[in-house]
Short mmCIF file of C-alpha atoms in Angstrom, two decimals:
data_model
loop_
_atom_site.label_atom_id
_atom_site.label_comp_id
_atom_site.label_asym_id
_atom_site.label_seq_id
_atom_site.Cartn_x
_atom_site.Cartn_y
_atom_site.Cartn_z
CA MET A 24 -94.78 59.40 -93.90
CA LYS A 25 -98.33 59.19 -93.64
CA LEU A 26 -100.80 61.62 -95.58
CA SER A 27 -102.22 62.90 -92.37
CA THR A 28 -98.86 63.78 -90.77
CA TRP A 29 -97.67 65.54 -94.18
CA ALA A 30 -100.92 67.59 -94.10
CA LYS A 31 -100.10 68.69 -90.55
CA LYS A 32 -96.69 69.69 -91.60
CA GLN A 33 -98.12 71.51 -94.50
CA GLY A 34 -100.76 73.34 -92.49
CA ILE A 35 -103.66 71.99 -94.45
CA SER A 36 -106.37 69.61 -93.43
CA TYR A 37 -106.31 66.04 -94.08
CA LYS A 38 -109.31 66.23 -96.48
CA THR A 39 -107.43 68.77 -98.58
CA ALA A 40 -104.29 66.60 -98.73
CA TRP A 41 -106.45 63.49 -99.63
CA ARG A 42 -108.19 65.48 -102.55
CA LEU A 43 -104.72 66.52 -103.85
CA TRP A 44 -103.68 62.93 -103.80
CA LYS A 45 -106.89 61.72 -105.27
CA THR A 46 -106.69 64.08 -108.23
CA GLY A 47 -102.93 63.56 -108.61
CA LYS A 48 -101.95 67.03 -107.82
CA LEU A 49 -100.06 66.14 -104.59
CA PRO A 50 -96.63 67.83 -105.02
CA LEU A 51 -94.71 64.64 -103.84
CA PRO A 52 -94.92 60.99 -104.75
CA ALA A 53 -97.31 58.89 -102.77
CA GLU A 54 -98.62 55.32 -102.66
CA GLN A 55 -101.48 53.59 -101.10
CA LEU A 56 -100.92 50.67 -99.14
CA ALA A 57 -103.06 47.55 -99.23
CA THR A 58 -104.46 48.53 -95.86
CA GLY A 59 -105.49 51.84 -97.29
CA THR A 60 -102.99 54.08 -95.66
CA ILE A 61 -101.60 56.75 -98.09
CA ILE A 62 -97.72 57.26 -97.77
CA VAL A 63 -96.08 60.27 -99.06
CA LYS A 64 -92.53 59.95 -99.97
CA GLU A 65 -90.36 62.92 -99.19
CA PRO A 66 -87.37 63.87 -101.05
CA GLU A 67 -83.98 62.95 -99.67
CA ALA A 68 -82.70 66.43 -99.04
CA SER A 69 -85.49 68.08 -97.10
CA TYR A 70 -85.74 71.84 -97.74
CA GLU A 71 -85.98 72.27 -93.91
CA ALA A 72 -82.23 71.15 -93.55
CA GLY A 73 -80.50 74.31 -94.14
CA PRO A 74 -81.48 78.02 -93.61
CA SER A 75 -84.89 78.71 -95.24
CA SER A 76 -85.88 81.73 -97.16
CA VAL A 77 -89.64 82.51 -97.86
CA VAL A 78 -91.86 84.72 -100.25
CA LEU A 79 -94.52 86.46 -98.35
CA TYR A 80 -97.66 87.41 -100.24
CA ALA A 81 -100.59 89.60 -98.85
CA ARG A 82 -103.92 90.74 -100.50
CA VAL A 83 -106.75 92.76 -99.73
CA SER A 84 -109.84 93.17 -101.81
CA SER A 85 -110.15 96.82 -102.25
CA SER A 86 -107.94 99.98 -102.19
CA ASP A 87 -109.93 101.03 -99.07
CA GLN A 88 -107.95 98.22 -97.12
CA LYS A 89 -104.45 99.28 -98.22
CA GLN A 90 -103.68 100.22 -94.50
CA ASP A 91 -104.88 96.62 -93.70
CA LEU A 92 -102.35 95.27 -96.33
CA ASP A 93 -99.48 97.08 -94.58
CA ARG A 94 -100.50 95.45 -91.32
CA GLN A 95 -100.72 92.03 -92.63
CA LEU A 96 -97.42 92.38 -94.29
CA LEU A 97 -95.98 93.70 -91.06
CA ARG A 98 -97.29 90.78 -89.16
CA LEU A 99 -96.02 88.35 -91.72
CA VAL A 100 -92.46 89.58 -91.74
CA GLU A 101 -92.42 89.53 -87.87
CA TYR A 102 -93.64 86.08 -87.88
CA ALA A 103 -91.36 84.81 -90.49
CA THR A 104 -88.30 86.39 -88.87
CA SER A 105 -89.18 85.14 -85.39
CA GLN A 106 -89.19 81.61 -86.97
CA GLY A 107 -85.95 81.84 -88.49
CA PHE A 108 -86.82 82.40 -91.98
CA GLN A 109 -85.00 84.98 -94.31
CA VAL A 110 -87.53 87.07 -96.17
CA LYS A 111 -86.47 86.64 -99.72
CA ARG A 112 -89.44 88.58 -101.28
CA VAL A 113 -92.52 90.57 -100.35
CA ILE A 114 -95.38 90.77 -102.69
CA LYS A 115 -98.70 93.03 -102.30
CA GLU A 116 -101.84 92.63 -104.10
CA VAL A 117 -105.15 94.67 -104.35
CA GLY A 118 -107.90 92.89 -105.78
CA SER A 119 -111.19 90.99 -105.52
CA GLY A 120 -111.12 87.25 -104.44
CA LEU A 121 -114.33 86.65 -106.61
CA ASN A 122 -112.83 86.67 -109.98
CA GLY A 123 -109.60 84.64 -109.21
CA LYS A 124 -107.48 87.08 -111.19
CA ARG A 125 -104.47 87.32 -108.63
CA THR A 126 -101.83 87.79 -111.19
CA ARG A 127 -98.99 88.41 -108.56
CA LEU A 128 -99.98 85.16 -106.60
CA LEU A 129 -99.99 83.28 -109.81
CA SER A 130 -96.68 84.58 -110.71
CA ILE A 131 -95.32 83.29 -107.45
CA LEU A 132 -96.90 79.83 -107.88
CA ARG A 133 -95.49 79.49 -111.55
CA ASP A 134 -91.93 80.52 -110.50
CA SER A 135 -89.90 77.30 -110.79
CA ASN A 136 -87.36 78.74 -108.29
CA ILE A 137 -90.06 78.87 -105.36
CA ARG A 138 -91.41 75.93 -103.61
CA THR A 139 -94.68 75.61 -101.81
#
């Protein structure tokens, strides 16, 4: 499929997808045709084929916003279940977005059993 189509399916902008491809960080193999079009090769068995489960992550930047964190999670759970997803895990985190120390988010991204 075209990179632009793949980006829409992933919920990211084309420019972000292009940057991922250009830096070699695109999670799927891709090739550029002679015309310049970038084709993303999806795996044979798509993860959308069967019942899907999700890990939900919510973060606020200060402990004053803990009530907002609970509201975020409630909305995420409602949305996921309305879309037919099974909520596998819910992760909350309180921490500043400035320093990048999001230990729980990084643990999700490092988990080989979880796909993004």
